[in-house]
mmCIF file of C-alpha atoms and ligand atoms in Angstrom:
data_model
loop_
_atom_site.group_PDB
_atom_site.id
_atom_site.type_symbol
_atom_site.label_atom_id
_atom_site.label_comp_id
_atom_site.label_asym_id
_atom_site.label_seq_id
_atom_site.Cartn_x
_atom_site.Cartn_y
_atom_site.Cartn_z
ATOM 1 C CA MET A 717 0.207 0.125 -0.099
ATOM 2 C CA LYS A 718 1.311 3.433 -0.619
ATOM 3 C CA LYS A 719 1.744 6.232 1.594
ATOM 4 C CA ILE A 720 0.061 9.289 2.278
ATOM 5 C CA SER A 721 0.889 11.763 5.385
ATOM 6 C CA ILE A 722 -1.156 14.744 6.097
ATOM 7 C CA VAL A 723 0.027 17.504 8.268
ATOM 8 C CA GLY A 724 -3.031 19.526 9.689
ATOM 9 C CA ALA A 725 -5.498 17.182 11.169
ATOM 10 C CA GLY A 726 -7.828 19.999 11.260
ATOM 11 C CA ASN A 727 -11.183 19.819 8.818
ATOM 12 C CA THR A 728 -9.573 19.641 5.614
ATOM 13 C CA GLY A 729 -6.795 17.578 6.923
ATOM 14 C CA SER A 730 -8.788 14.697 8.282
ATOM 15 C CA THR A 731 -11.401 15.165 5.439
ATOM 16 C CA ALA A 732 -8.941 14.400 3.122
ATOM 17 C CA ALA A 733 -7.751 11.348 5.399
ATOM 18 C CA HIS A 734 -11.515 10.328 5.087
ATOM 19 C CA TRP A 735 -11.584 10.166 1.178
ATOM 20 C CA ILE A 736 -8.320 8.573 0.896
ATOM 21 C CA ALA A 737 -9.414 5.702 3.144
ATOM 22 C CA GLU A 738 -12.621 5.162 1.832
ATOM 23 C CA ARG A 739 -11.060 5.155 -1.983
ATOM 24 C CA GLU A 740 -8.144 2.403 -0.134
ATOM 25 C CA LEU A 741 -5.872 4.641 -2.118
ATOM 26 C CA ALA A 742 -3.025 4.561 0.634
ATOM 27 C CA ASP A 743 -2.456 4.153 4.270
ATOM 28 C CA VAL A 744 -2.478 7.503 5.909
ATOM 29 C CA VAL A 745 -0.896 9.430 9.121
ATOM 30 C CA LEU A 746 -2.695 12.198 10.006
ATOM 31 C CA LEU A 747 0.064 14.893 11.831
ATOM 32 C CA ASP A 748 -0.703 17.963 14.096
ATOM 33 C CA VAL A 749 0.097 19.781 16.854
ATOM 34 C CA VAL A 750 -2.674 19.063 18.913
ATOM 35 C CA GLU A 751 -2.029 16.351 21.382
ATOM 36 C CA GLY A 752 -4.338 13.510 21.190
ATOM 37 C CA MET A 753 -6.594 14.973 18.473
ATOM 38 C CA PRO A 754 -4.790 13.152 15.208
ATOM 39 C CA GLN A 755 -4.843 10.148 17.388
ATOM 40 C CA GLY A 756 -8.577 10.129 18.301
ATOM 41 C CA LYS A 757 -9.599 11.061 14.520
ATOM 42 C CA SER A 758 -7.562 8.181 13.135
ATOM 43 C CA LEU A 759 -8.816 5.752 15.254
ATOM 44 C CA ASP A 760 -12.473 6.545 14.618
ATOM 45 C CA LEU A 761 -11.645 6.574 11.056
ATOM 46 C CA LEU A 762 -9.863 3.160 11.151
ATOM 47 C CA GLU A 763 -13.157 1.916 12.945
ATOM 48 C CA ALA A 764 -14.843 2.787 10.183
ATOM 49 C CA MET A 765 -12.665 0.372 7.740
ATOM 50 C CA PRO A 766 -14.459 -2.808 8.518
ATOM 51 C CA ILE A 767 -18.125 -1.565 7.922
ATOM 52 C CA ILE A 768 -17.044 -0.528 4.449
ATOM 53 C CA GLY A 769 -14.325 -3.478 3.772
ATOM 54 C CA LYS A 770 -11.193 -1.652 3.348
ATOM 55 C CA ASP A 771 -7.976 -2.168 4.243
ATOM 56 C CA ALA A 772 -6.023 1.335 4.311
ATOM 57 C CA HIS A 773 -4.302 1.633 7.777
ATOM 58 C CA VAL A 774 -4.944 4.991 9.202
ATOM 59 C CA MET A 775 -2.939 6.039 12.404
ATOM 60 C CA GLY A 776 -2.772 9.828 13.822
ATOM 61 C CA THR A 777 0.389 11.392 15.590
ATOM 62 C CA ASN A 778 2.229 14.345 16.816
ATOM 63 C CA ASN A 779 5.780 13.055 15.572
ATOM 64 C CA TYR A 780 7.336 13.514 12.106
ATOM 65 C CA GLU A 781 9.246 10.040 12.520
ATOM 66 C CA ASP A 782 5.767 8.302 11.632
ATOM 67 C CA THR A 783 5.697 9.990 8.155
ATOM 68 C CA LYS A 784 8.736 8.062 7.045
ATOM 69 C CA GLY A 785 8.716 6.771 3.721
ATOM 70 C CA SER A 786 5.681 8.912 2.437
ATOM 71 C CA ASP A 787 4.797 9.044 -1.219
ATOM 72 C CA ILE A 788 2.865 12.012 -1.035
ATOM 73 C CA ILE A 789 2.590 14.866 1.721
ATOM 74 C CA ILE A 790 -0.301 16.837 2.115
ATOM 75 C CA ILE A 791 0.091 20.293 4.083
ATOM 76 C CA THR A 792 -2.680 21.395 5.539
ATOM 77 C CA ALA A 793 -1.499 23.033 8.318
ATOM 78 C CA GLY A 794 -2.071 26.670 9.730
ATOM 79 C CA ILE A 795 -4.435 29.105 11.440
ATOM 80 C CA ALA A 796 -7.233 31.193 10.470
ATOM 81 C CA ARG A 797 -6.991 34.936 10.742
ATOM 82 C CA LYS A 798 -8.159 35.930 14.191
ATOM 83 C CA PRO A 799 -9.505 39.072 15.379
ATOM 84 C CA GLY A 800 -6.654 42.067 15.516
ATOM 85 C CA MET A 801 -4.301 40.022 13.535
ATOM 86 C CA SER A 802 -2.895 41.651 10.290
ATOM 87 C CA ARG A 803 -2.517 39.930 7.235
ATOM 88 C CA GLU A 804 1.380 40.314 7.445
ATOM 89 C CA ASP A 805 0.949 38.493 10.872
ATOM 90 C CA LEU A 806 -1.003 35.747 9.169
ATOM 91 C CA LEU A 807 1.268 35.031 6.722
ATOM 92 C CA LYS A 808 4.602 35.077 9.184
ATOM 93 C CA THR A 809 2.548 32.376 11.234
ATOM 94 C CA ASN A 810 1.278 29.923 8.616
ATOM 95 C CA ALA A 811 4.701 30.819 6.355
ATOM 96 C CA GLU A 812 6.325 29.639 9.952
ATOM 97 C CA ILE A 813 3.895 26.579 10.133
ATOM 98 C CA VAL A 814 4.251 25.453 6.741
ATOM 99 C CA GLY A 815 8.130 26.021 6.448
ATOM 100 C CA LYS A 816 8.640 23.544 9.419
ATOM 101 C CA ALA A 817 6.069 21.059 7.951
ATOM 102 C CA ALA A 818 8.214 21.189 4.733
ATOM 103 C CA LYS A 819 11.492 20.549 6.472
ATOM 104 C CA GLU A 820 10.274 18.004 8.970
ATOM 105 C CA THR A 821 8.741 15.786 6.554
ATOM 106 C CA LEU A 822 11.421 15.871 3.726
ATOM 107 C CA LYS A 823 13.948 14.449 6.483
ATOM 108 C CA HIS A 824 11.703 11.474 6.626
ATOM 109 C CA SER A 825 9.982 11.227 2.823
ATOM 110 C CA PRO A 826 13.316 12.519 0.802
ATOM 111 C CA ASN A 827 11.046 10.887 -2.338
ATOM 112 C CA ALA A 828 7.652 12.335 -1.275
ATOM 113 C CA PHE A 829 5.364 14.566 -3.573
ATOM 114 C CA TYR A 830 4.143 17.706 -1.888
ATOM 115 C CA ILE A 831 0.533 18.818 -2.453
ATOM 116 C CA VAL A 832 0.003 22.199 -0.677
ATOM 117 C CA LEU A 833 -3.335 23.462 0.419
ATOM 118 C CA THR A 834 -2.647 25.807 3.227
ATOM 119 C CA ASN A 835 -3.626 29.526 2.395
ATOM 120 C CA PRO A 836 -2.684 31.750 1.070
ATOM 121 C CA LEU A 837 -2.174 28.663 -1.473
ATOM 122 C CA ASP A 838 0.246 29.923 -4.078
ATOM 123 C CA THR A 839 2.755 31.524 -1.792
ATOM 124 C CA MET A 840 2.705 28.687 0.728
ATOM 125 C CA ALA A 841 3.285 26.220 -2.206
ATOM 126 C CA TYR A 842 6.353 29.053 -3.231
ATOM 127 C CA LEU A 843 7.481 28.440 0.393
ATOM 128 C CA THR A 844 7.192 24.708 0.242
ATOM 129 C CA GLN A 845 9.340 24.223 -2.889
ATOM 130 C CA LYS A 846 11.936 26.901 -1.645
ATOM 131 C CA VAL A 847 12.207 25.223 1.884
ATOM 132 C CA THR A 848 12.821 21.769 0.380
ATOM 133 C CA GLY A 849 14.764 22.760 -2.569
ATOM 134 C CA LEU A 850 12.786 20.291 -4.621
ATOM 135 C CA PRO A 851 11.905 20.581 -8.422
ATOM 136 C CA ARG A 852 8.947 22.038 -9.116
ATOM 137 C CA GLU A 853 7.389 18.442 -10.367
ATOM 138 C CA ARG A 854 7.296 17.543 -6.485
ATOM 139 C CA VAL A 855 5.752 20.624 -5.190
ATOM 140 C CA ILE A 856 2.217 21.440 -6.366
ATOM 141 C CA GLY A 857 -0.516 23.436 -4.951
ATOM 142 C CA GLN A 858 -4.037 23.002 -4.725
ATOM 143 C CA ALA A 859 -6.793 25.548 -5.990
ATOM 144 C CA GLY A 860 -7.747 25.189 -9.670
ATOM 145 C CA ILE A 861 -9.344 22.020 -9.285
ATOM 146 C CA LEU A 862 -11.426 23.469 -6.654
ATOM 147 C CA ASP A 863 -12.281 26.455 -7.936
ATOM 148 C CA SER A 864 -13.029 24.662 -11.407
ATOM 149 C CA ALA A 865 -15.582 22.202 -9.355
ATOM 150 C CA ARG A 866 -17.270 24.768 -7.795
ATOM 151 C CA MET A 867 -18.314 26.455 -11.215
ATOM 152 C CA ARG A 868 -18.977 23.037 -12.714
ATOM 153 C CA ALA A 869 -21.329 22.624 -9.764
ATOM 154 C CA PHE A 870 -23.183 25.874 -10.412
ATOM 155 C CA VAL A 871 -23.150 25.426 -14.180
ATOM 156 C CA ALA A 872 -24.606 21.833 -13.244
ATOM 157 C CA MET A 873 -27.643 23.231 -10.851
ATOM 158 C CA GLU A 874 -28.518 26.212 -13.316
ATOM 159 C CA ALA A 875 -28.431 24.029 -16.405
ATOM 160 C CA GLY A 876 -30.193 20.626 -14.486
ATOM 161 C CA VAL A 877 -27.688 18.147 -15.810
ATOM 162 C CA SER A 878 -25.112 15.785 -14.471
ATOM 163 C CA VAL A 879 -22.286 16.938 -13.131
ATOM 164 C CA GLU A 880 -20.846 14.567 -15.286
ATOM 165 C CA ASN A 881 -21.463 16.686 -18.692
ATOM 166 C CA VAL A 882 -19.874 19.752 -17.408
ATOM 167 C CA GLN A 883 -16.247 20.833 -17.831
ATOM 168 C CA CYS A 884 -15.224 23.709 -16.618
ATOM 169 C CA TYR A 885 -11.684 25.408 -16.484
ATOM 170 C CA VAL A 886 -10.497 28.237 -13.786
ATOM 171 C CA LEU A 887 -7.154 29.191 -13.889
ATOM 172 C CA GLY A 888 -4.895 31.816 -12.044
ATOM 173 C CA GLY A 889 -4.706 32.893 -8.238
ATOM 174 C CA HIS A 890 -6.981 30.918 -5.877
ATOM 175 C CA GLY A 891 -8.845 34.430 -5.064
ATOM 176 C CA ASP A 892 -11.273 36.989 -6.671
ATOM 177 C CA GLU A 893 -9.160 37.551 -9.622
ATOM 178 C CA MET A 894 -9.312 34.076 -10.563
ATOM 179 C CA VAL A 895 -9.645 33.474 -14.103
ATOM 180 C CA PRO A 896 -12.642 31.295 -15.013
ATOM 181 C CA LEU A 897 -12.278 30.371 -18.831
ATOM 182 C CA THR A 898 -15.919 30.329 -20.016
ATOM 183 C CA ARG A 899 -14.430 29.751 -23.743
ATOM 184 C CA HIS A 900 -12.810 26.118 -22.853
ATOM 185 C CA SER A 901 -15.671 24.967 -20.676
ATOM 186 C CA ASN A 902 -18.989 23.436 -21.620
ATOM 187 C CA ILE A 903 -21.812 21.159 -21.180
ATOM 188 C CA ALA A 904 -21.423 18.003 -23.097
ATOM 189 C CA GLY A 905 -19.002 19.961 -25.401
ATOM 190 C CA ILE A 906 -21.686 23.128 -26.040
ATOM 191 C CA PRO A 907 -19.614 26.234 -24.961
ATOM 192 C CA LEU A 908 -21.087 27.829 -22.120
ATOM 193 C CA LYS A 909 -21.498 30.993 -23.940
ATOM 194 C CA GLU A 910 -23.838 29.328 -26.274
ATOM 195 C CA TYR A 911 -25.579 27.373 -23.372
ATOM 196 C CA PHE A 912 -26.415 30.529 -21.173
ATOM 197 C CA PRO A 913 -27.220 33.805 -21.733
ATOM 198 C CA ALA A 914 -24.452 36.653 -20.924
ATOM 199 C CA ASP A 915 -26.306 37.466 -17.481
ATOM 200 C CA LYS A 916 -26.801 33.794 -16.287
ATOM 201 C CA LEU A 917 -23.122 33.212 -17.021
ATOM 202 C CA GLU A 918 -21.851 35.990 -15.805
ATOM 203 C CA ALA A 919 -23.614 35.239 -12.348
ATOM 204 C CA ILE A 920 -22.199 31.791 -12.369
ATOM 205 C CA VAL A 921 -18.728 33.132 -12.957
ATOM 206 C CA ASN A 922 -18.954 35.623 -9.916
ATOM 207 C CA ARG A 923 -20.299 33.084 -7.690
ATOM 208 C CA THR A 924 -17.465 30.921 -8.346
ATOM 209 C CA ARG A 925 -15.053 33.822 -7.736
ATOM 210 C CA LYS A 926 -16.617 34.390 -4.158
ATOM 211 C CA GLY A 927 -17.211 30.656 -3.918
ATOM 212 C CA GLY A 928 -14.772 30.183 -1.194
ATOM 213 C CA GLY A 929 -16.593 33.448 0.790
ATOM 214 C CA GLU A 930 -20.023 32.472 0.380
ATOM 215 C CA ILE A 931 -18.940 29.040 2.275
ATOM 216 C CA VAL A 932 -17.306 31.064 4.700
ATOM 217 C CA ASN A 933 -20.316 33.580 5.350
ATOM 218 C CA LEU A 934 -22.670 30.217 5.980
ATOM 219 C CA LEU A 935 -20.434 28.703 8.438
ATOM 220 C CA LYS A 936 -19.462 31.714 10.414
ATOM 221 C CA THR A 937 -16.921 29.738 11.827
ATOM 222 C CA GLY A 938 -14.247 27.999 9.702
ATOM 223 C CA SER A 939 -13.897 27.737 5.873
ATOM 224 C CA ALA A 940 -14.894 25.036 3.227
ATOM 225 C CA TYR A 941 -13.102 21.426 3.795
ATOM 226 C CA TYR A 942 -14.922 18.720 1.986
ATOM 227 C CA ALA A 943 -14.247 20.194 -1.779
ATOM 228 C CA PRO A 944 -10.822 21.387 -0.716
ATOM 229 C CA SER A 945 -9.908 18.001 0.612
ATOM 230 C CA MET A 946 -11.168 15.887 -2.238
ATOM 231 C CA ALA A 947 -9.293 18.055 -5.031
ATOM 232 C CA CYS A 948 -6.222 17.262 -3.241
ATOM 233 C CA VAL A 949 -6.832 13.655 -2.939
ATOM 234 C CA GLN A 950 -8.081 13.728 -7.080
ATOM 235 C CA MET A 951 -4.187 15.529 -7.328
ATOM 236 C CA ALA A 952 -2.665 12.334 -5.319
ATOM 237 C CA GLU A 953 -4.738 9.925 -7.151
ATOM 238 C CA ALA A 954 -3.441 10.888 -10.167
ATOM 239 C CA ILE A 955 0.191 11.031 -9.236
ATOM 240 C CA LEU A 956 -0.288 7.558 -7.373
ATOM 241 C CA LYS A 957 -2.122 5.906 -10.711
ATOM 242 C CA ASP A 958 0.134 7.514 -12.726
ATOM 243 C CA LYS A 959 -3.147 8.556 -14.652
ATOM 244 C CA LYS A 960 -1.803 11.865 -16.939
ATOM 245 C CA LEU A 961 -4.888 13.639 -15.541
ATOM 246 C CA ILE A 962 -4.980 17.492 -16.731
ATOM 247 C CA VAL A 963 -6.114 19.761 -14.244
ATOM 248 C CA PRO A 964 -5.334 22.985 -13.040
ATOM 249 C CA CYS A 965 -2.991 23.059 -10.237
ATOM 250 C CA ALA A 966 -0.929 26.006 -8.888
ATOM 251 C CA THR A 967 2.746 25.383 -10.210
ATOM 252 C CA LEU A 968 6.098 27.027 -10.091
ATOM 253 C CA MET A 969 6.366 29.346 -13.463
ATOM 254 C CA GLN A 970 9.670 28.619 -15.035
ATOM 255 C CA GLY A 971 9.045 30.974 -18.312
ATOM 256 C CA ASP A 972 5.656 29.065 -18.793
ATOM 257 C CA TYR A 973 2.575 31.669 -20.056
ATOM 258 C CA GLY A 974 5.805 34.415 -19.946
ATOM 259 C CA LEU A 975 5.783 33.995 -15.946
ATOM 260 C CA ASN A 976 8.765 33.183 -13.577
ATOM 261 C CA ASP A 977 9.375 32.824 -10.063
ATOM 262 C CA MET A 978 6.261 32.469 -8.598
ATOM 263 C CA TYR A 979 3.297 29.737 -7.944
ATOM 264 C CA PHE A 980 0.278 29.964 -10.385
ATOM 265 C CA GLY A 981 -2.652 28.090 -11.673
ATOM 266 C CA VAL A 982 -2.364 26.727 -14.823
ATOM 267 C CA PRO A 983 -3.514 23.434 -16.810
ATOM 268 C CA VAL A 984 -0.780 20.692 -15.826
ATOM 269 C CA MET A 985 -0.631 16.871 -16.554
ATOM 270 C CA LEU A 986 -0.349 14.845 -13.318
ATOM 271 C CA GLY A 987 1.302 11.864 -13.296
ATOM 272 C CA ALA A 988 3.721 9.196 -11.709
ATOM 273 C CA GLY A 989 6.324 12.346 -12.089
ATOM 274 C CA GLY A 990 4.478 14.616 -10.338
ATOM 275 C CA MET A 991 3.762 17.467 -12.182
ATOM 276 C CA GLU A 992 5.008 16.418 -15.626
ATOM 277 C CA LYS A 993 3.953 18.989 -17.980
ATOM 278 C CA VAL A 994 2.364 22.313 -18.309
ATOM 279 C CA ILE A 995 -0.316 22.655 -20.845
ATOM 280 C CA GLU A 996 -0.181 26.077 -22.609
ATOM 281 C CA TYR A 997 -3.845 27.449 -23.738
ATOM 282 C CA LYS A 998 -3.779 30.065 -26.442
ATOM 283 C CA PHE A 999 -6.132 32.753 -24.931
ATOM 284 C CA ASP A 1000 -7.778 35.697 -26.617
ATOM 285 C CA ALA A 1001 -7.549 39.432 -25.568
ATOM 286 C CA ASP A 1002 -9.905 39.304 -22.798
ATOM 287 C CA GLU A 1003 -8.843 36.034 -21.074
ATOM 288 C CA LYS A 1004 -5.094 37.678 -21.255
ATOM 289 C CA ALA A 1005 -6.224 40.642 -19.752
ATOM 290 C CA MET A 1006 -7.900 38.838 -16.909
ATOM 291 C CA PHE A 1007 -4.658 36.327 -16.631
ATOM 292 C CA GLU A 1008 -2.074 39.037 -16.586
ATOM 293 C CA LYS A 1009 -4.135 41.185 -13.782
ATOM 294 C CA SER A 1010 -4.400 38.106 -11.816
ATOM 295 C CA ALA A 1011 -0.648 37.292 -12.131
ATOM 296 C CA ALA A 1012 -0.009 40.838 -10.933
ATOM 297 C CA SER A 1013 -1.937 40.191 -8.115
ATOM 298 C CA VAL A 1014 -0.208 36.890 -6.887
ATOM 299 C CA LYS A 1015 2.962 38.291 -8.197
ATOM 300 C CA GLU A 1016 2.293 41.030 -5.036
ATOM 301 C CA SER A 1017 1.556 38.119 -2.770
ATOM 302 C CA HIS A 1018 5.102 36.761 -3.458
ATOM 303 C CA ASP A 1019 6.228 40.099 -2.765
ATOM 304 C CA ALA A 1020 4.542 39.926 0.625
ATOM 305 C CA LEU A 1021 5.817 36.539 1.653
ATOM 306 C CA LYS A 1022 9.471 37.670 0.631
ATOM 307 C CA SER A 1023 8.972 40.895 3.089
ATOM 308 C CA VAL A 1024 7.978 38.415 6.212
ATOM 309 C CA VAL A 1025 10.410 35.348 5.747
ATOM 310 C CA SER A 1026 13.609 35.151 4.039
ATOM 311 C CA LEU A 1027 13.967 32.628 1.411
HETATM 312 N N1 LIG B 870 1.962 21.443 12.710
HETATM 313 C C1 LIG B 870 1.146 21.020 12.624
HETATM 314 N N2 LIG B 870 -0.203 21.221 12.395
HETATM 315 C C2 LIG B 870 -0.440 22.410 12.856
HETATM 316 C C3 LIG B 870 0.527 23.250 13.076
HETATM 317 C C4 LIG B 870 1.888 22.702 13.206
HETATM 318 N N3 LIG B 870 2.753 23.701 13.383
HETATM 319 N N4 LIG B 870 -0.209 24.820 13.387
HETATM 320 C C5 LIG B 870 -1.372 24.654 13.292
HETATM 321 N N5 LIG B 870 -1.726 23.047 13.080
HETATM 322 C C6 LIG B 870 -3.014 22.554 12.651
HETATM 323 C C7 LIG B 870 -4.208 22.926 13.557
HETATM 324 O O1 LIG B 870 -4.093 22.256 14.822
HETATM 325 C C8 LIG B 870 -5.103 22.354 13.099
HETATM 326 O O2 LIG B 870 -5.808 20.842 13.241
HETATM 327 O O3 LIG B 870 -3.349 22.598 11.141
HETATM 328 C C9 LIG B 870 -4.748 22.493 11.366
HETATM 329 C C10 LIG B 870 -5.756 23.475 10.608
HETATM 330 O O4 LIG B 870 -6.876 23.124 10.676
HETATM 331 P P1 LIG B 870 -8.324 23.776 10.814
HETATM 332 O O5 LIG B 870 -8.257 25.029 11.555
HETATM 333 O O6 LIG B 870 -9.680 22.984 10.945
HETATM 334 O O7 LIG B 870 -7.983 24.352 9.058
HETATM 335 P P2 LIG B 870 -8.813 23.852 7.604
HETATM 336 O O8 LIG B 870 -9.835 24.409 7.420
HETATM 337 O O9 LIG B 870 -8.452 22.224 7.572
HETATM 338 O O10 LIG B 870 -7.998 24.708 6.761
HETATM 339 C C11 LIG B 870 -6.866 24.094 6.820
HETATM 340 O O11 LIG B 870 -6.426 24.728 4.340
HETATM 341 O O12 LIG B 870 -7.941 25.401 2.824
HETATM 342 C C12 LIG B 870 -6.702 25.688 3.867
HETATM 343 O O13 LIG B 870 -7.423 28.277 4.176
HETATM 344 C C13 LIG B 870 -7.508 26.945 4.546
HETATM 345 O O14 LIG B 870 -5.274 27.760 5.151
HETATM 346 C C14 LIG B 870 -6.440 26.528 5.701
HETATM 347 C C15 LIG B 870 -5.914 25.212 5.687
#
């Protein structure tokens, strides 16, 4: 059995463990700083396995040694912004948490692939790549699958069709400036622009942009975790099964799309080599403008990271 370690056993981390075990995709190690909590959640999940007839082993720990020999490390550890905390303070704290998670796991799993979820996503993925010194193929940020899935869910709801008939592609940074590509998105091959009147399509795009906030407002405490964790698990599955799956993920730009030295959401191919290939779309003028605006805003967040930590 393959092994996936998840750092951060909160909502996203433990839900990812649930999806992984249910699929019998890998044995899971859930690690957290809180004592007892990852052990308790893991034991509970392990005790569900006989009911569904799956043999995935799940263990909880506070000790990085237990992550030894992992094929994949998923990083979800972090804290949410608290009242009175500045964005810089949050960035600094999460950078320390993610930086430590990356360093400690690498000691025990030198061959692992990293999937980063902690927000601000693009910069935390960048930090993980810098701290580990791994090639970009092995450090990938989650976001595009989630944003695309939200758009697919809204399209399917509006059209009254199966989610399986809906393909959507959302690129760019994981924020309001994300880049939903309506021209490339379709229902059973029919472009969304042909399927929906312009105002309806615009409403779907706006709801997608604000998808994370919509859930935060409803939950009052905490943020989304079912779809974000599932997105991570799809990435892990594509790597472990060498699927050559093309999905949007945050990837280190090395001249791709004219960008450099920053993580940004673009379509990539995931397989046994991790992020095996960046797929280049041809943009029209409007798409290019949206893409550049998003890139400028993500570049700013990388600058903010560099001002609080030395890399
Ligand atoms: N090492 C390990 N775990 C840590 C550390 C640390 N240094 N610091 C905090 N944690 C743990 C917390 O104890 C908590 O259990 O990280 C977990 C975070 O879980 P939640 O607070 O439930 O947050 P969650 O909703 O899972 O989101 C985690 O993913 O999607 C992003 O924006 C989200 O950045 C956030 C992250």
